[in-house]
mmCIF file with all atom_site columns, C-alpha atoms in Angstrom:
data_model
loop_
_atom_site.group_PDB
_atom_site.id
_atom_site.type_symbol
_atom_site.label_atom_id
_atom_site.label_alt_id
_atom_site.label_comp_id
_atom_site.label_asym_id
_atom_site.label_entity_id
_atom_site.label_seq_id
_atom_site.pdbx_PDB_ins_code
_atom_site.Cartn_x
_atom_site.Cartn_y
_atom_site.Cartn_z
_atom_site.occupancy
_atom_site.B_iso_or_equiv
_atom_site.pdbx_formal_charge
_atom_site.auth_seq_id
_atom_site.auth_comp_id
_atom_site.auth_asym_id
_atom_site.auth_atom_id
_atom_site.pdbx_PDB_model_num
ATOM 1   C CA . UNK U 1 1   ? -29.985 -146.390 117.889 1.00 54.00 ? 14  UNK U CA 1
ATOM 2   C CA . UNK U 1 2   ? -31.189 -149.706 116.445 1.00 57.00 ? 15  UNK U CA 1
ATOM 3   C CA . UNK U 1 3   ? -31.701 -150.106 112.663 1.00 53.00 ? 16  UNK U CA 1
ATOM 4   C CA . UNK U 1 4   ? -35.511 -151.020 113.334 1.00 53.00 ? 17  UNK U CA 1
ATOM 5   C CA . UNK U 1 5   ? -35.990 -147.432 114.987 1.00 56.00 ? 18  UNK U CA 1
ATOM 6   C CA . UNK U 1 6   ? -34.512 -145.990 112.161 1.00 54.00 ? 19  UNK U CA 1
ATOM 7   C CA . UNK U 1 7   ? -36.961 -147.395 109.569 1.00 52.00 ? 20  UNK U CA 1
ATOM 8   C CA . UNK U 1 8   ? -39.697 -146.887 112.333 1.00 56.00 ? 21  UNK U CA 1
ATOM 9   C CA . UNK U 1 9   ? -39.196 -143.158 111.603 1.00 58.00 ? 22  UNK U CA 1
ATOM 10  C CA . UNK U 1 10  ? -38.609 -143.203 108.173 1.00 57.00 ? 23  UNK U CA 1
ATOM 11  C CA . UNK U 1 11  ? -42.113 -145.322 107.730 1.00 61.00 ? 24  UNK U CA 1
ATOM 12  C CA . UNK U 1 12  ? -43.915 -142.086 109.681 1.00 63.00 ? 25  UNK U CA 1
ATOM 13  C CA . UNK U 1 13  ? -42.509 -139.929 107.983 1.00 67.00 ? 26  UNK U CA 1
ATOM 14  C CA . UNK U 1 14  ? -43.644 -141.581 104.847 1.00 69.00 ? 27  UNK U CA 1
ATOM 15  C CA . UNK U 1 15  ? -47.115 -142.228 106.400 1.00 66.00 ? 28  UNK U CA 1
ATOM 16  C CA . UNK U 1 16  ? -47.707 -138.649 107.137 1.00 67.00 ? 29  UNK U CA 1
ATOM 17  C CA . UNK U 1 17  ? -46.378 -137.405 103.775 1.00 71.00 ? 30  UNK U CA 1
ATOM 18  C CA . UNK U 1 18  ? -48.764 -140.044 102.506 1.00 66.00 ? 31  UNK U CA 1
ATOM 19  C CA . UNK U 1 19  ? -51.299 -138.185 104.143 1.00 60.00 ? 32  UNK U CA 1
ATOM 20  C CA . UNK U 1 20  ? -51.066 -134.889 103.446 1.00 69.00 ? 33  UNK U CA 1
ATOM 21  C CA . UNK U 1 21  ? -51.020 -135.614 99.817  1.00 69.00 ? 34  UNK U CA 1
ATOM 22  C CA . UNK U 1 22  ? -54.215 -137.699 99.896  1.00 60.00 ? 35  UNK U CA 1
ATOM 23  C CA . UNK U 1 23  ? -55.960 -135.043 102.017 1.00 71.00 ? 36  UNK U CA 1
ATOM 24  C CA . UNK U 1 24  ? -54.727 -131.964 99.252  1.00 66.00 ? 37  UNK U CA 1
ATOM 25  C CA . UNK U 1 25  ? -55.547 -133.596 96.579  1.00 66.00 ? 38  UNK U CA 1
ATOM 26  C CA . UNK U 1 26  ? -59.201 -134.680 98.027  1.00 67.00 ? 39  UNK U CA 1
ATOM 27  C CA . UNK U 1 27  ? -59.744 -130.606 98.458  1.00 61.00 ? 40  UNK U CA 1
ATOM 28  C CA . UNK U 1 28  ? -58.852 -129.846 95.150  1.00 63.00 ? 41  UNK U CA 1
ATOM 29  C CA . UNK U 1 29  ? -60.779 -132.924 93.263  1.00 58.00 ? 42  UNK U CA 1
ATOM 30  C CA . UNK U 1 30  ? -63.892 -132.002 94.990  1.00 59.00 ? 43  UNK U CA 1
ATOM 31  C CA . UNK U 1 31  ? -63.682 -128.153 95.554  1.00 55.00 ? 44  UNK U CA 1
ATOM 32  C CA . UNK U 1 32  ? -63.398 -128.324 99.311  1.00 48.00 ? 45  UNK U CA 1
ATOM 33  C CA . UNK U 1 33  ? -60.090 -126.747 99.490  1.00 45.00 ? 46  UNK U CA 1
ATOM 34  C CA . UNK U 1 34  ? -59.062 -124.937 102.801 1.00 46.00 ? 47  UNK U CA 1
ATOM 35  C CA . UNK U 1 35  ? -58.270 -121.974 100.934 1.00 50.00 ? 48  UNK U CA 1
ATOM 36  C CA . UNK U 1 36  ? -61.326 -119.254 100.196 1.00 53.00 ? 49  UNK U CA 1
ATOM 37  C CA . UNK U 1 37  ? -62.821 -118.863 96.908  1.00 51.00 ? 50  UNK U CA 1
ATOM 38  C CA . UNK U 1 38  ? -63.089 -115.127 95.991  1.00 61.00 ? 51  UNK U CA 1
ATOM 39  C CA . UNK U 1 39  ? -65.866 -113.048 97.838  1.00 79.00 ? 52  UNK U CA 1
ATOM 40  C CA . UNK U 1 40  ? -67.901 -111.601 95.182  1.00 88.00 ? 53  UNK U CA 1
ATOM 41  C CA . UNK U 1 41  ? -66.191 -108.106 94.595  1.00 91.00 ? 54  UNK U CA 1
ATOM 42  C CA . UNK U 1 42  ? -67.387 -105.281 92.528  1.00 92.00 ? 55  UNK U CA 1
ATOM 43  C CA . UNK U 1 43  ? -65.595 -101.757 91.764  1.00 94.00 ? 56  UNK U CA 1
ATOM 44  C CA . UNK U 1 44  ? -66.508 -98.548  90.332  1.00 95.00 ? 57  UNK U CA 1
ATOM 45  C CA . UNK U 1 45  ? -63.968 -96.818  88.422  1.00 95.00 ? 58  UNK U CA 1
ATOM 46  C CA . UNK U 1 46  ? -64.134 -92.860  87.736  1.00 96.00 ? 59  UNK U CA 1
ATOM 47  C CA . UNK U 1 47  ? -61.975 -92.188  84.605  1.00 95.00 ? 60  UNK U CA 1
ATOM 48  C CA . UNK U 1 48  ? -61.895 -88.391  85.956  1.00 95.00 ? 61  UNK U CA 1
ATOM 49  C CA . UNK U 1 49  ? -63.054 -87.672  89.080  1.00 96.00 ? 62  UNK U CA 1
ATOM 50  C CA . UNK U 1 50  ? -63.486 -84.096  89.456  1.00 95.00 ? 63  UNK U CA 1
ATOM 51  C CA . UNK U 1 51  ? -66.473 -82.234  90.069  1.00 96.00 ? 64  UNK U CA 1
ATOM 52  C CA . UNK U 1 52  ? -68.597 -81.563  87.248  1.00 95.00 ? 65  UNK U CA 1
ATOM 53  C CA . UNK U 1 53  ? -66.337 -83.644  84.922  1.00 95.00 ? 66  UNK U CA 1
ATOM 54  C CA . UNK U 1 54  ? -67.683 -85.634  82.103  1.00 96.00 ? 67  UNK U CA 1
ATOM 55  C CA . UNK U 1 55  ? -66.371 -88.822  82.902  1.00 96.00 ? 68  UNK U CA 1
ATOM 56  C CA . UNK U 1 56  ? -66.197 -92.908  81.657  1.00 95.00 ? 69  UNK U CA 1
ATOM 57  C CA . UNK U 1 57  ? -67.381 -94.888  84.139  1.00 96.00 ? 70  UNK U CA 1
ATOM 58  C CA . UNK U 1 58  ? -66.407 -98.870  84.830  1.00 96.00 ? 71  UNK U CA 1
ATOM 59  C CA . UNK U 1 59  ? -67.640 -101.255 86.957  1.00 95.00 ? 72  UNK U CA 1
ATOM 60  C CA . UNK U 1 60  ? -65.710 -104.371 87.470  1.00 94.00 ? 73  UNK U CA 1
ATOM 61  C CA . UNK U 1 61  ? -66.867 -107.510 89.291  1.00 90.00 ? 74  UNK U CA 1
ATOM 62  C CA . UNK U 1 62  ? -66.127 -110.893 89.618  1.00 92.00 ? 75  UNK U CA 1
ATOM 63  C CA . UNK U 1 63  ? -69.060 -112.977 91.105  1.00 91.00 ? 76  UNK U CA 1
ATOM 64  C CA . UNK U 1 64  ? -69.062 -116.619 92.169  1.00 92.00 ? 77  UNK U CA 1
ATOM 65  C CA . UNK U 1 65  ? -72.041 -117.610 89.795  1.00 92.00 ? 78  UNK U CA 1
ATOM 66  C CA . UNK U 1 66  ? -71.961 -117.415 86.244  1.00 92.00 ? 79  UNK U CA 1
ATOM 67  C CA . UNK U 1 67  ? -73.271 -114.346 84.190  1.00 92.00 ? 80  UNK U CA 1
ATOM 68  C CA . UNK U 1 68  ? -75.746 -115.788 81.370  1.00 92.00 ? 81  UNK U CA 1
ATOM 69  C CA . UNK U 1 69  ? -75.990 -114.345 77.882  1.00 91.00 ? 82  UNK U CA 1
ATOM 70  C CA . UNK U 1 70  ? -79.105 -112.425 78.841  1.00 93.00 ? 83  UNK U CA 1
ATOM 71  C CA . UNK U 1 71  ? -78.018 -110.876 82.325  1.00 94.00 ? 84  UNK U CA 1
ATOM 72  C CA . UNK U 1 72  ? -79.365 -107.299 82.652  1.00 95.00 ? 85  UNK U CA 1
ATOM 73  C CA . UNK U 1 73  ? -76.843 -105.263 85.017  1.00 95.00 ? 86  UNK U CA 1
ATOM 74  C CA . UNK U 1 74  ? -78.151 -101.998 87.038  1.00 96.00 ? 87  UNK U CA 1
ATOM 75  C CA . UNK U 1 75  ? -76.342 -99.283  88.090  1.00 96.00 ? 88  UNK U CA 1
ATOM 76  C CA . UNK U 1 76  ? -78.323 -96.817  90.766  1.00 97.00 ? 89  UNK U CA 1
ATOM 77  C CA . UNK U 1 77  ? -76.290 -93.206  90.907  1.00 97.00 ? 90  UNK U CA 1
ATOM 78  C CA . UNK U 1 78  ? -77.251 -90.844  93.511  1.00 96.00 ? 91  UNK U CA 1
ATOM 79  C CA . UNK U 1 79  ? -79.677 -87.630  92.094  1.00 95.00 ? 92  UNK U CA 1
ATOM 80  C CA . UNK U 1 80  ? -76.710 -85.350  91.861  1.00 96.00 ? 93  UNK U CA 1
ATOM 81  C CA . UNK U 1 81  ? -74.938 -86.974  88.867  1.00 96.00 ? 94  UNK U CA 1
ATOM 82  C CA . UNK U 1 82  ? -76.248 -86.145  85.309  1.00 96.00 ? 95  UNK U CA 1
ATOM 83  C CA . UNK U 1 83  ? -76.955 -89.210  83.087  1.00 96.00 ? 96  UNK U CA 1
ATOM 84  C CA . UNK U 1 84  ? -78.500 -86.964  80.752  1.00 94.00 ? 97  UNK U CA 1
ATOM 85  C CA . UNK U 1 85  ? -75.918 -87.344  77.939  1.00 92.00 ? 98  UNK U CA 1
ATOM 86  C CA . UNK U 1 86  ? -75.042 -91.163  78.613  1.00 92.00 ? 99  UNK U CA 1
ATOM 87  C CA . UNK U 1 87  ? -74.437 -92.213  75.066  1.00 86.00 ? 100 UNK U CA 1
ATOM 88  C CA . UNK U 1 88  ? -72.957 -95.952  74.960  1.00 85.00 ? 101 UNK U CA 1
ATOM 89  C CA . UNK U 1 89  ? -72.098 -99.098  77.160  1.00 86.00 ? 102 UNK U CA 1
ATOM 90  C CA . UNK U 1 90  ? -69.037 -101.559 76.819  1.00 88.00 ? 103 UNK U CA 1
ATOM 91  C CA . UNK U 1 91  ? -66.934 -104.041 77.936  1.00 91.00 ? 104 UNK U CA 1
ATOM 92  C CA . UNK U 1 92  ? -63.424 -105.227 76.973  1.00 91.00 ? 105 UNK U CA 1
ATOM 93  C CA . UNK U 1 93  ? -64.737 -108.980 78.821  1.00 90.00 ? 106 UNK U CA 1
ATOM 94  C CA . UNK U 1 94  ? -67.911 -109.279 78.047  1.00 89.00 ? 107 UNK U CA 1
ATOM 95  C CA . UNK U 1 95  ? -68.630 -109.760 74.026  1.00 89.00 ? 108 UNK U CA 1
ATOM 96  C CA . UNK U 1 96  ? -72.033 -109.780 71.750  1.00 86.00 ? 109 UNK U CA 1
ATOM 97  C CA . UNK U 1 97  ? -73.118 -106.574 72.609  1.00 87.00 ? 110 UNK U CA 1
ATOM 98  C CA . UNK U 1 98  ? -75.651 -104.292 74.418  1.00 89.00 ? 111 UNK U CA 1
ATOM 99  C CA . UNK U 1 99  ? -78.613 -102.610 74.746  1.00 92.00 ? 112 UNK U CA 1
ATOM 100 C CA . UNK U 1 100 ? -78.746 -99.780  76.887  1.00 93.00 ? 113 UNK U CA 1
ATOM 101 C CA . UNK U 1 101 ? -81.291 -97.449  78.742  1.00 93.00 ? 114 UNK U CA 1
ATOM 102 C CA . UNK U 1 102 ? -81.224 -94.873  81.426  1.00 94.00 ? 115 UNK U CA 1
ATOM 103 C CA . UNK U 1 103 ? -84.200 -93.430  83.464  1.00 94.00 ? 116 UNK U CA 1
ATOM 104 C CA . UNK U 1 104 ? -83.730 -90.954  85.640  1.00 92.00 ? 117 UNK U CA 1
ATOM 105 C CA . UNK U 1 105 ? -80.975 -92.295  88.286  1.00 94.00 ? 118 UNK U CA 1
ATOM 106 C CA . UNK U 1 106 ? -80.352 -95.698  86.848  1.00 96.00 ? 119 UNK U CA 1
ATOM 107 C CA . UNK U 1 107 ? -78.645 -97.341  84.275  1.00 95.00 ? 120 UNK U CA 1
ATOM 108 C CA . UNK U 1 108 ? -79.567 -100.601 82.839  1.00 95.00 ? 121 UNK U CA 1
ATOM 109 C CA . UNK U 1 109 ? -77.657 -102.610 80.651  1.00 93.00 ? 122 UNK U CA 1
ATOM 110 C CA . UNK U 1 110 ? -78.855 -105.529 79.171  1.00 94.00 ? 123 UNK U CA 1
ATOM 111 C CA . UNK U 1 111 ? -76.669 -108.108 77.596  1.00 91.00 ? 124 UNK U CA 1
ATOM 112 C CA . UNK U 1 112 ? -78.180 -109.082 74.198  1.00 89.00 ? 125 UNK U CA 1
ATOM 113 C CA . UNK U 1 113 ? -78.349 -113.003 74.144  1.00 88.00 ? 126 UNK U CA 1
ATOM 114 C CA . UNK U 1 114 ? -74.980 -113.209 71.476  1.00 89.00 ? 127 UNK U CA 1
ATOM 115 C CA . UNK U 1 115 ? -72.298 -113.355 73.998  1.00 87.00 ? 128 UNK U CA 1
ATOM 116 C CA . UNK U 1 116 ? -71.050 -116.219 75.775  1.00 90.00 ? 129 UNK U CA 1
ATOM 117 C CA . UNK U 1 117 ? -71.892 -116.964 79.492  1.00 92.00 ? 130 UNK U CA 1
ATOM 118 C CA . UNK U 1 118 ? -69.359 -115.426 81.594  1.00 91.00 ? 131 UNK U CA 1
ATOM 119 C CA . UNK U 1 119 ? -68.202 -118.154 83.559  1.00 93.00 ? 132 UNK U CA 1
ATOM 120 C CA . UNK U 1 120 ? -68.561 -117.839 87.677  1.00 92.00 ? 133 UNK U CA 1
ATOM 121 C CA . UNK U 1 121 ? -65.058 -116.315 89.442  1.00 92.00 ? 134 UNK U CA 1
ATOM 122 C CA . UNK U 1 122 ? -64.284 -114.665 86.024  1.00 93.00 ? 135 UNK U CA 1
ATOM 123 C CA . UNK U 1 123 ? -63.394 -111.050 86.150  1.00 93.00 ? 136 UNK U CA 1
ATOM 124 C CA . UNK U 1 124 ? -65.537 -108.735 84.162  1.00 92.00 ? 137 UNK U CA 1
ATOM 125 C CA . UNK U 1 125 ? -65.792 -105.249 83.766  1.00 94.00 ? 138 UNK U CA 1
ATOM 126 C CA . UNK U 1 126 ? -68.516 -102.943 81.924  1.00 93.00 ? 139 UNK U CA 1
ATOM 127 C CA . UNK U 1 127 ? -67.873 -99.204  80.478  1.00 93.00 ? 140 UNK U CA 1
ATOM 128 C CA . UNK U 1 128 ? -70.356 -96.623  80.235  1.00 90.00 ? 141 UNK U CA 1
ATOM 129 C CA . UNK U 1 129 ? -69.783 -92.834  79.163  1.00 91.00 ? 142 UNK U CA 1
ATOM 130 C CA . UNK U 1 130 ? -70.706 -89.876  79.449  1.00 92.00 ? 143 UNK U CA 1
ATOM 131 C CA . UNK U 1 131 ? -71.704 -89.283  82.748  1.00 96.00 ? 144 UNK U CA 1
ATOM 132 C CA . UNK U 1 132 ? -71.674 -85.317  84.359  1.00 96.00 ? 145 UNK U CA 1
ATOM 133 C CA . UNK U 1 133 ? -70.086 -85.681  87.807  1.00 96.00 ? 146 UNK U CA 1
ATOM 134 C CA . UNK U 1 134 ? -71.869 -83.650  90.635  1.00 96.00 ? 147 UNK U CA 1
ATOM 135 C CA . UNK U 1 135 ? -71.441 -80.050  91.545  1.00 95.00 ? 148 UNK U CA 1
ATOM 136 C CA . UNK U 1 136 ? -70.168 -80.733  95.192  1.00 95.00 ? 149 UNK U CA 1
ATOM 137 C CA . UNK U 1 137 ? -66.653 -82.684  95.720  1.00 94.00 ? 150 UNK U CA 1
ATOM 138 C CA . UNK U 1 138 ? -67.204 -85.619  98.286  1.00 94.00 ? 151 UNK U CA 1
ATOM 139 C CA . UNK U 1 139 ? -65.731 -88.710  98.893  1.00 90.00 ? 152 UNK U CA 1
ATOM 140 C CA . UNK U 1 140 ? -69.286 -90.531  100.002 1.00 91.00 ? 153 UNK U CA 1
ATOM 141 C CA . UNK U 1 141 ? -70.913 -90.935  96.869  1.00 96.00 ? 154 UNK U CA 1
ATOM 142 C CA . UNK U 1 142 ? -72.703 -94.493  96.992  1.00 96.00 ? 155 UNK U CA 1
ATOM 143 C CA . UNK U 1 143 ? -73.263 -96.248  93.675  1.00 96.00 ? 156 UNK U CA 1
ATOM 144 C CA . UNK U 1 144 ? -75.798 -99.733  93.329  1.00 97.00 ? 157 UNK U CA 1
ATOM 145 C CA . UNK U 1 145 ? -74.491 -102.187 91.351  1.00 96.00 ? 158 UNK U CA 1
ATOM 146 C CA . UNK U 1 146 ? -77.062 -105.298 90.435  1.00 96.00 ? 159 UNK U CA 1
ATOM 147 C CA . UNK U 1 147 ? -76.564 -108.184 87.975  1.00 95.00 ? 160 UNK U CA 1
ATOM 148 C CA . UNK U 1 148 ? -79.678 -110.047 87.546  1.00 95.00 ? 161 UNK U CA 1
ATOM 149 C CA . UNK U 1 149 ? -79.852 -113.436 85.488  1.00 91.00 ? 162 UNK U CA 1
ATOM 150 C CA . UNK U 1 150 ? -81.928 -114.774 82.880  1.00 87.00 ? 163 UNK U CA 1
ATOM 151 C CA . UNK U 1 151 ? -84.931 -115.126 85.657  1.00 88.00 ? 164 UNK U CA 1
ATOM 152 C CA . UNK U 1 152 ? -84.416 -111.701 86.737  1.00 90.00 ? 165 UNK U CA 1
ATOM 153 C CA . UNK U 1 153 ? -83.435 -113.096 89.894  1.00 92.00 ? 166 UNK U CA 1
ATOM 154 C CA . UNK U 1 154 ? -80.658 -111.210 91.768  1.00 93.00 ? 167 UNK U CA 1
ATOM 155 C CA . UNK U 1 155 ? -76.954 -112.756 91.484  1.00 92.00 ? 168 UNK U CA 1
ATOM 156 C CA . UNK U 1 156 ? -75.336 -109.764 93.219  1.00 92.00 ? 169 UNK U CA 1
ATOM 157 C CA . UNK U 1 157 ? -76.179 -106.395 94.818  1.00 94.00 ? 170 UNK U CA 1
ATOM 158 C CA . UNK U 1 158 ? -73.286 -103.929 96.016  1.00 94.00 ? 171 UNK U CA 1
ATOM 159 C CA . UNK U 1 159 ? -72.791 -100.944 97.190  1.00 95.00 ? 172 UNK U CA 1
ATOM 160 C CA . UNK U 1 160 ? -69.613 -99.273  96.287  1.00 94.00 ? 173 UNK U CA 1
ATOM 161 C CA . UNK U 1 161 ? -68.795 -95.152  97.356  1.00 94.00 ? 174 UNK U CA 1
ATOM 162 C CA . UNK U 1 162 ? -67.270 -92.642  94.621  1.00 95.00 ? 175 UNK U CA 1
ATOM 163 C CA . UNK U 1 163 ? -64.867 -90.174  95.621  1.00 95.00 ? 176 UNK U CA 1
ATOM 164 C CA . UNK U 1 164 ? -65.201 -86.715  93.287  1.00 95.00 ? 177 UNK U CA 1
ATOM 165 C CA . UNK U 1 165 ? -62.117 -84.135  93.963  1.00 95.00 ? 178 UNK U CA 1
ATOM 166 C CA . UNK U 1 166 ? -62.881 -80.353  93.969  1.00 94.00 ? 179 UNK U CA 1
ATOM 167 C CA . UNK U 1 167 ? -62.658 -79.233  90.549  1.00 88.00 ? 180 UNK U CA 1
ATOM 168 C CA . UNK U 1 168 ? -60.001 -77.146  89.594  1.00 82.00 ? 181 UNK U CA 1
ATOM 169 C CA . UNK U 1 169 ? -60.030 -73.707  89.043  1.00 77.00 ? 182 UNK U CA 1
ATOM 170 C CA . UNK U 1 170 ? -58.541 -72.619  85.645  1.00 74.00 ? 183 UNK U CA 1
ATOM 171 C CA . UNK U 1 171 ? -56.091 -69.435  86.613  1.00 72.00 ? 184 UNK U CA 1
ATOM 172 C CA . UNK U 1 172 ? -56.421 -66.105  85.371  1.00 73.00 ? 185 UNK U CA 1
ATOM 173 C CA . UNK U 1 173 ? -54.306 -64.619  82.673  1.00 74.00 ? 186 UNK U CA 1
ATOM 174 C CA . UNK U 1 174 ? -51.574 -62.811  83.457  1.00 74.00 ? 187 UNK U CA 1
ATOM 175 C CA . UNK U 1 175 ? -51.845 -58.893  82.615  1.00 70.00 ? 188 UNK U CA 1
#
């Protein structure tokens, strides 16, 4: 081998390091990176699952737009859960507070203007308690979660099933 072919390699080797660099560092200066950003994702969370259980509920998301100070999220429960005694909303991510309200099958929470804006691809979660879990143990319980922005406008709308266990049977005294 001839010391010309030698630096012929080394040069394309250099060339395509050269390259790849440049084209990397193009994805991640202007966002165009061949790896996915995060699908919007939410999750509901059943502190206790079994059937007719008072339990805390919390919904975690993370959504690709950002949450504003005045978002209003919705939460649709099927009929057979009891909201009747739903007493007070939280979040360990979102600060400046709450106002809450439930009619009939729905909870609303709105966010009450204090907080900062939740920035977009920022995991957040909200708590609410006391909800009665239904009668009947099933693992096909579908829950509607909405955040709306400042406009009311939709930013996300998911559908996310509950599993409740059987409840358990308390055993008898022995005689």
């Amino acid at each position: 081998m001839y010391l010309y072919e030698t630096f012929k390699r080394s040069d394309t080797r250099i060339i395509k390091r050269f390259f790849i660099t440049l084209i990397l560092s193009i994805n991640i200066v202007f966002g165009t990176s061949t790896f996915a950003a995060p699908e919007d994702t939410v999750t509901v969370e059943v502190k206790n699952p079994r059937a007719e259980a008072r339990s805390i509920y919390q919904i975690n998301f993370l959504i690709s737009k950002p949450i504003s100070h005045k978002a209003i999220i919705r939460v649709r429960f099927p009929i057979e859960f009891d909201l009747s005694k739903l007493l007070v909303a939280g979040s360990n991510t979102i600060n400046g507070g709450f106002e809450m309200t439930v009619e009939n099958d729905v909870v609303t929470i709105k966010r009450s203007g204090l907080g900062r804006e939740i920035k977009a691809n920022e995991k957040v979660d909200v708590k609410f308690a006391i909800v009665k879990n239904p009668i009947k143990a099933d693992d096909n319980y579908s829950v509607q979660v909405e955040v709306f922005d400042d406009n009311n406008d939709s930013i996300i709308q998911k559908q996310e099933t509950v599993k409740i266990l059987p409840k358990i049977e308390k055993p008898e005294p022995l005689k």
